[in-house]
GROMACS .gro file of C-alpha atoms in nm:
model
  322
    1PRO     CA    1   0.000   0.000   0.000
    2PRO     CA    2   0.107   0.365  -0.035
    3PRO     CA    3   0.294   0.512   0.265
    4ALA     CA    4  -0.017   0.701   0.384
    5ALA     CA    5  -0.195   0.369   0.440
    6PHE     CA    6   0.043   0.259   0.718
    7SER     CA    7  -0.087   0.332   1.069
    8GLU     CA    8   0.180   0.149   1.268
    9HIS     CA    9   0.545   0.052   1.223
   10ILE     CA   10   0.774  -0.183   1.410
   11VAL     CA   11   1.151  -0.231   1.419
   12VAL     CA   12   1.283  -0.562   1.553
   13VAL     CA   13   1.649  -0.647   1.609
   14ALA     CA   14   1.693  -1.015   1.691
   15TYR     CA   15   2.025  -1.195   1.723
   16ARG     CA   16   2.217  -1.470   1.902
   17ASP     CA   17   2.492  -1.347   2.132
   18GLY     CA   18   2.834  -1.500   2.193
   19ALA     CA   19   2.694  -1.721   2.468
   20GLY     CA   20   2.433  -1.863   2.230
   21VAL     CA   21   2.143  -1.677   2.395
   22ALA     CA   22   1.867  -1.541   2.170
   23ARG     CA   23   1.807  -1.168   2.218
   24THR     CA   24   1.519  -0.962   2.079
   25GLU     CA   25   1.444  -0.590   2.104
   26ALA     CA   26   1.150  -0.414   1.940
   27ALA     CA   27   1.022  -0.059   1.902
   28TYR     CA   28   0.673   0.046   1.789
   29LEU     CA   29   0.621   0.370   1.595
   30ASP     CA   30   0.308   0.549   1.482
   31ALA     CA   31   0.263   0.670   1.125
   32GLY     CA   32   0.386   1.023   1.190
   33ALA     CA   33   0.723   0.907   1.321
   34VAL     CA   34   0.834   0.751   0.991
   35ARG     CA   35   0.921   0.902   0.653
   36ILE     CA   36   0.883   0.669   0.355
   37ARG     CA   37   0.989   0.731  -0.002
   38GLY     CA   38   0.898   0.478  -0.267
   39GLY     CA   39   0.766   0.161  -0.114
   40ALA     CA   40   0.454   0.115  -0.327
   41ALA     CA   41   0.320  -0.240  -0.329
   42ASP     CA   42   0.507  -0.316  -0.651
   43ALA     CA   43   0.831  -0.138  -0.561
   44PHE     CA   44   1.020  -0.458  -0.490
   45ASP     CA   45   0.852  -0.656  -0.764
   46ALA     CA   46   0.911  -0.436  -1.068
   47PRO     CA   47   1.206  -0.229  -1.187
   48ALA     CA   48   1.206   0.139  -1.100
   49ILE     CA   49   1.153   0.387  -1.381
   50GLY     CA   50   1.460   0.355  -1.597
   51GLY     CA   51   1.539   0.010  -1.458
   52GLY     CA   52   1.798  -0.080  -1.197
   53GLY     CA   53   1.579  -0.237  -0.930
   54PRO     CA   54   1.387  -0.093  -0.635
   55ARG     CA   55   1.428   0.253  -0.483
   56VAL     CA   56   1.280   0.281  -0.135
   57SER     CA   57   1.367   0.433   0.201
   58TRP     CA   58   1.219   0.401   0.552
   59TRP     CA   59   1.351   0.642   0.812
   60SER     CA   60   1.278   0.751   1.168
   61ASP     CA   61   1.461   1.031   1.351
   62GLU     CA   62   1.468   0.826   1.672
   63HIS     CA   63   1.537   0.476   1.539
   64GLY     CA   64   1.709   0.525   1.203
   65GLY     CA   65   1.608   0.300   0.915
   66MET     CA   66   1.696   0.161   0.574
   67VAL     CA   67   1.767   0.291   0.224
   68VAL     CA   68   1.755   0.058  -0.078
   69GLU     CA   69   1.904   0.162  -0.412
   70GLY     CA   70   1.886  -0.117  -0.666
   71ASP     CA   71   2.119  -0.398  -0.561
   72ARG     CA   72   2.259  -0.199  -0.270
   73ALA     CA   73   2.114  -0.123   0.071
   74MET     CA   74   2.217   0.070   0.380
   75LEU     CA   75   2.077  -0.019   0.722
   76ASP     CA   76   2.127   0.178   1.044
   77VAL     CA   77   1.872   0.110   1.319
   78ARG     CA   78   1.872   0.184   1.690
   79VAL     CA   79   1.647  -0.001   1.935
   80ALA     CA   80   1.671  -0.013   2.316
   81GLY     CA   81   2.043   0.062   2.331
   82LEU     CA   82   2.126  -0.160   2.033
   83ARG     CA   83   2.260  -0.023   1.707
   84LEU     CA   84   2.275  -0.240   1.395
   85ALA     CA   85   2.460  -0.089   1.099
   86ALA     CA   86   2.512  -0.272   0.770
   87ASN     CA   87   2.602  -0.206   0.409
   88VAL     CA   88   2.473  -0.451   0.151
   89SER     CA   89   2.627  -0.448  -0.196
   90ALA     CA   90   2.609  -0.618  -0.534
   91PRO     CA   91   2.608  -0.879  -0.667
   92ARG     CA   92   2.288  -1.017  -0.524
   93VAL     CA   93   2.158  -1.369  -0.585
   94PRO     CA   94   1.804  -1.317  -0.719
   95TRP     CA   95   1.538  -1.581  -0.759
   96ASP     CA   96   1.579  -1.561  -1.138
   97ALA     CA   97   1.885  -1.385  -1.281
   98ALA     CA   98   1.700  -1.322  -1.609
   99ARG     CA   99   1.414  -1.142  -1.426
  100PRO     CA  100   1.563  -1.030  -1.094
  101ASP     CA  101   1.291  -0.777  -1.008
  102THR     CA  102   0.983  -0.963  -1.130
  103ALA     CA  103   1.034  -1.338  -1.079
  104GLY     CA  104   0.991  -1.463  -0.726
  105PRO     CA  105   0.881  -1.754  -0.509
  106GLU     CA  106   0.507  -1.717  -0.579
  107GLY     CA  107   0.534  -1.816  -0.946
  108TRP     CA  108   0.210  -1.780  -1.141
  109LEU     CA  109   0.010  -1.694  -0.828
  110ALA     CA  110   0.187  -1.358  -0.812
  111ARG     CA  111  -0.018  -1.250  -1.114
  112THR     CA  112  -0.349  -1.316  -0.939
  113GLY     CA  113  -0.541  -1.151  -0.659
  114LEU     CA  114  -0.589  -1.476  -0.468
  115LEU     CA  115  -0.313  -1.449  -0.210
  116PRO     CA  116  -0.381  -1.288   0.129
  117CYS     CA  117  -0.009  -1.219   0.171
  118HIS     CA  118   0.250  -1.165  -0.100
  119TYR     CA  119   0.610  -1.276  -0.069
  120PHE     CA  120   0.915  -1.172  -0.270
  121VAL     CA  121   1.279  -1.276  -0.229
  122HIS     CA  122   1.496  -0.984  -0.338
  123SER     CA  123   1.824  -1.168  -0.278
  124PHE     CA  124   1.917  -1.514  -0.150
  125GLY     CA  125   2.248  -1.362  -0.047
  126SER     CA  126   2.440  -1.041  -0.106
  127PRO     CA  127   2.784  -0.939   0.019
  128ALA     CA  128   2.755  -0.728   0.334
  129ARG     CA  129   2.951  -0.575   0.618
  130TYR     CA  130   2.789  -0.508   0.953
  131ARG     CA  131   2.837  -0.403   1.313
  132LEU     CA  132   2.615  -0.466   1.614
  133LEU     CA  133   2.670  -0.243   1.917
  134ARG     CA  134   2.507  -0.221   2.259
  135ARG     CA  135   2.537   0.121   2.421
  136GLY     CA  136   2.838   0.193   2.204
  137ALA     CA  137   3.026  -0.130   2.278
  138LEU     CA  138   3.078  -0.375   1.992
  139VAL     CA  139   2.869  -0.691   2.032
  140ALA     CA  140   2.942  -0.852   1.696
  141GLY     CA  141   3.050  -0.766   1.347
  142GLY     CA  142   3.305  -0.547   1.183
  143GLY     CA  143   3.358  -0.814   0.921
  144ALA     CA  144   3.202  -0.973   0.615
  145ALA     CA  145   2.859  -1.134   0.604
  146THR     CA  146   2.590  -1.251   0.365
  147ALA     CA  147   2.259  -1.064   0.365
  148HIS     CA  148   1.927  -1.223   0.273
  149ALA     CA  149   1.661  -0.971   0.167
  150GLU     CA  150   1.290  -1.044   0.127
  151ARG     CA  151   0.956  -0.872   0.160
  152ASN     CA  152   0.608  -0.967   0.278
  153TYR     CA  153   0.301  -0.751   0.219
  154GLY     CA  154  -0.074  -0.797   0.203
  155ASP     CA  155  -0.369  -0.840   0.437
  156THR     CA  156  -0.295  -1.131   0.671
  157PHE     CA  157  -0.029  -1.389   0.754
  158PRO     CA  158  -0.112  -1.763   0.735
  159THR     CA  159  -0.277  -1.913   1.042
  160GLY     CA  160   0.034  -2.128   1.093
  161TRP     CA  161   0.368  -2.126   0.913
  162VAL     CA  162   0.729  -2.239   0.891
  163TRP     CA  163   1.008  -2.020   0.752
  164ALA     CA  164   1.373  -2.106   0.710
  165GLN     CA  165   1.671  -1.942   0.547
  166ALA     CA  166   2.029  -2.059   0.514
  167SER     CA  167   2.350  -1.934   0.353
  168ALA     CA  168   2.666  -2.142   0.335
  169ALA     CA  169   2.999  -1.979   0.408
  170GLY     CA  170   3.133  -1.800   0.103
  171GLY     CA  171   2.792  -1.812  -0.067
  172ALA     CA  172   2.842  -2.171  -0.185
  173ALA     CA  173   2.475  -2.258  -0.132
  174HIS     CA  174   2.156  -2.079  -0.033
  175LEU     CA  175   1.819  -2.204   0.087
  176ILE     CA  176   1.481  -2.041   0.141
  177LEU     CA  177   1.171  -2.221   0.263
  178THR     CA  178   0.828  -2.091   0.348
  179GLY     CA  179   0.504  -2.278   0.396
  180GLY     CA  180   0.197  -2.309   0.603
  181ARG     CA  181  -0.178  -2.301   0.625
  182PHE     CA  182  -0.307  -2.030   0.392
  183VAL     CA  183  -0.660  -1.907   0.333
  184ILE     CA  184  -0.684  -1.859  -0.045
  185GLY     CA  185  -1.029  -1.747  -0.157
  186PRO     CA  186  -1.284  -1.989  -0.006
  187LEU     CA  187  -1.020  -2.258   0.062
  188THR     CA  188  -0.775  -2.327   0.342
  189THR     CA  189  -0.471  -2.488   0.185
  190ARG     CA  190  -0.135  -2.628   0.287
  191SER     CA  191   0.121  -2.458   0.063
  192TYR     CA  192   0.500  -2.472   0.047
  193VAL     CA  193   0.771  -2.300  -0.155
  194LEU     CA  194   1.133  -2.412  -0.148
  195GLY     CA  195   1.424  -2.259  -0.336
  196VAL     CA  196   1.787  -2.378  -0.344
  197ARG     CA  197   2.077  -2.207  -0.519
  198ALA     CA  198   2.424  -2.366  -0.535
  199GLY     CA  199   2.655  -2.240  -0.807
  200ALA     CA  200   2.481  -2.305  -1.140
  201LEU     CA  201   2.223  -2.532  -0.973
  202ALA     CA  202   1.878  -2.380  -0.916
  203LEU     CA  203   1.602  -2.596  -0.768
  204ASP     CA  204   1.248  -2.472  -0.705
  205PHE     CA  205   0.954  -2.665  -0.560
  206ARG     CA  206   0.603  -2.523  -0.522
  207THR     CA  207   0.289  -2.703  -0.416
  208THR     CA  208   0.097  -2.450  -0.630
  209ASP     CA  209   0.284  -2.593  -0.932
  210LEU     CA  210   0.163  -2.941  -0.825
  211ASP     CA  211   0.505  -3.042  -0.694
  212ARG     CA  212   0.458  -3.294  -0.414
  213VAL     CA  213   0.570  -3.198  -0.064
  214GLU     CA  214   0.563  -3.414   0.247
  215GLU     CA  215   0.656  -3.236   0.568
  216ALA     CA  216   0.703  -3.325   0.931
  217ARG     CA  217   0.697  -3.046   1.189
  218HIS     CA  218   0.851  -3.094   1.533
  219PRO     CA  219   0.846  -2.742   1.682
  220CYS     CA  220   0.894  -2.859   2.042
  221ALA     CA  221   1.213  -3.037   1.931
  222GLY     CA  222   1.318  -2.747   1.707
  223ARG     CA  223   1.315  -2.964   1.397
  224PHE     CA  224   1.152  -2.958   1.053
  225GLU     CA  225   1.179  -3.216   0.775
  226LEU     CA  226   1.058  -3.202   0.416
  227ASN     CA  227   1.063  -3.428   0.112
  228ALA     CA  228   0.983  -3.259  -0.220
  229THR     CA  229   0.934  -3.419  -0.564
  230SER     CA  230   0.879  -3.223  -0.882
  231ARG     CA  231   0.551  -3.259  -1.072
  232ASP     CA  232   0.725  -3.441  -1.357
  233GLY     CA  233   0.895  -3.681  -1.115
  234ARG     CA  234   1.243  -3.584  -1.239
  235ARG     CA  235   1.379  -3.405  -0.931
  236ARG     CA  236   1.355  -3.459  -0.559
  237LEU     CA  237   1.500  -3.297  -0.252
  238ARG     CA  238   1.523  -3.396   0.112
  239LEU     CA  239   1.565  -3.121   0.371
  240ARG     CA  240   1.625  -3.153   0.743
  241ILE     CA  241   1.674  -2.837   0.945
  242ALA     CA  242   1.708  -2.833   1.322
  243ALA     CA  243   1.806  -2.602   1.607
  244PRO     CA  244   1.840  -2.655   1.983
  245PRO     CA  245   1.498  -2.583   2.141
  246ALA     CA  246   1.664  -2.347   2.392
  247SER     CA  247   1.798  -2.133   2.105
  248PHE     CA  248   1.451  -2.008   2.011
  249GLY     CA  249   1.384  -1.663   2.153
  250ARG     CA  250   1.062  -1.524   2.294
  251PRO     CA  251   0.775  -1.468   2.046
  252ILE     CA  252   0.829  -1.174   1.811
  253PRO     CA  253   0.538  -0.958   1.689
  254VAL     CA  254   0.390  -1.018   1.345
  255PRO     CA  255   0.130  -0.821   1.147
  256THR     CA  256  -0.237  -0.897   1.219
  257LEU     CA  257  -0.563  -0.730   1.120
  258ASP     CA  258  -0.555  -0.560   1.461
  259GLY     CA  259  -0.194  -0.441   1.441
  260PHE     CA  260   0.135  -0.603   1.539
  261SER     CA  261   0.099  -0.878   1.796
  262ALA     CA  262   0.322  -1.138   1.962
  263ALA     CA  263   0.021  -1.346   2.066
  264PRO     CA  264   0.095  -1.598   1.928
  265GLY     CA  265   0.350  -1.426   1.700
  266ALA     CA  266   0.646  -1.636   1.588
  267VAL     CA  267   0.962  -1.782   1.741
  268GLU     CA  268   1.298  -1.792   1.566
  269SER     CA  269   1.636  -1.959   1.613
  270TYR     CA  270   1.960  -1.837   1.455
  271ALA     CA  271   2.145  -2.152   1.554
  272ALA     CA  272   1.989  -2.388   1.302
  273VAL     CA  273   2.174  -2.634   1.076
  274ALA     CA  274   2.028  -2.741   0.741
  275ASP     CA  275   2.107  -3.069   0.563
  276LEU     CA  276   2.005  -3.100   0.197
  277VAL     CA  277   2.026  -3.387  -0.050
  278ALA     CA  278   1.895  -3.344  -0.406
  279HIS     CA  279   1.864  -3.613  -0.672
  280ALA     CA  280   1.768  -3.628  -1.039
  281ARG     CA  281   1.607  -3.907  -1.236
  282ALA     CA  282   1.766  -3.994  -1.571
  283PRO     CA  283   1.541  -3.972  -1.882
  284ARG     CA  284   1.405  -4.308  -1.985
  285GLY     CA  285   1.661  -4.498  -2.189
  286LEU     CA  286   1.943  -4.248  -2.132
  287ALA     CA  287   2.096  -4.436  -1.840
  288ARG     CA  288   2.129  -4.750  -2.045
  289ASP     CA  289   2.262  -4.567  -2.353
  290VAL     CA  290   2.540  -4.374  -2.176
  291GLY     CA  291   2.609  -4.612  -1.888
  292LEU     CA  292   2.486  -4.398  -1.598
  293ASP     CA  293   2.465  -4.553  -1.253
  294VAL     CA  294   2.102  -4.547  -1.142
  295ASP     CA  295   1.885  -4.736  -0.897
  296ALA     CA  296   1.584  -4.950  -0.988
  297ASP     CA  297   1.361  -4.641  -1.015
  298GLY     CA  298   1.597  -4.452  -1.243
  299TRP     CA  299   1.740  -4.211  -0.984
  300LEU     CA  300   2.106  -4.126  -1.037
  301ASP     CA  301   2.331  -4.273  -0.769
  302ALA     CA  302   2.536  -3.954  -0.746
  303PRO     CA  303   2.325  -3.672  -0.595
  304LEU     CA  304   2.289  -3.336  -0.764
  305LEU     CA  305   2.368  -3.176  -0.429
  306ARG     CA  306   2.460  -3.293  -0.084
  307THR     CA  307   2.546  -3.021   0.162
  308ARG     CA  308   2.524  -2.909   0.522
  309ILE     CA  309   2.468  -2.538   0.589
  310GLU     CA  310   2.555  -2.434   0.942
  311LEU     CA  311   2.443  -2.073   0.905
  312ALA     CA  312   2.065  -2.107   0.912
  313ALA     CA  313   1.756  -1.955   1.072
  314LEU     CA  314   1.434  -2.142   1.153
  315GLU     CA  315   1.098  -1.992   1.245
  316PHE     CA  316   0.771  -2.146   1.362
  317GLY     CA  317   0.475  -1.909   1.356
  318GLY     CA  318   0.110  -1.893   1.458
  319ALA     CA  319  -0.050  -2.229   1.521
  320PHE     CA  320   0.267  -2.414   1.412
  321GLN     CA  321   0.455  -2.324   1.732
  322CYS     CA  322   0.526  -2.563   2.015
   0.00000   0.00000   0.00000
């Protein structure tokens, strides 16, 4: 919506300290305390006039804010004695390099009015440098990092959801997962989107594309498992992501029809580890013709990808919490 439509704003800084303890600080602001330029509903989903990606800024005199200029972003926020400063630069890792500002995780549903909440991944990972200070003393940072940038906007969140994001050291692999119980038109559906980027490998799975997803949620154990198979039966991926239950912080506020609320909100861990294994099935007859090693069902013995990502975040929200 246009900036004038916002009646409430929130800034949340959440992190895991050196002792492994989850910390969360939040500040609520009314509409008059924030200056927004750009930020229309399509600002992140379509190139700015003249191309070059989004142009948007959000700024508060008391708490600072964020400025986005194409592939670059500057963040400087202050909440309850914390100050988080970061510079994000190019190159970013978009969902689709051929259409970086229009192609996203929603696929064909993005062109409809059916979704109660839209979702766009601006970058799986971009080079960044950051500092986190508490009352002027350095808590963490001063070095290199990878920044994941995404946006949610719309009317309501799902009634229950899982979100996960992971970035391997050096940008070798990236993962994004979101799914849950959505109300779409007159139906309540279970929908999942999963994206993996690893070098030249790009794997996408969407239940709305009729890809098959089987999931097992264990929020009290801090664990989530998913098996995805493409609609054509040619690709499959197994994901297991887990974090120590004690690493999940207190519920953070999320948007509701009545304003931001942490009841039930969502809980996040920044100590998660993701294990991924992806396989491909050889075209019929090809394995025999070229001597590929496959099992009885035609799946290649050597996986497309097998990796562990130890820099991951895991969130359980709404009714999907412990």
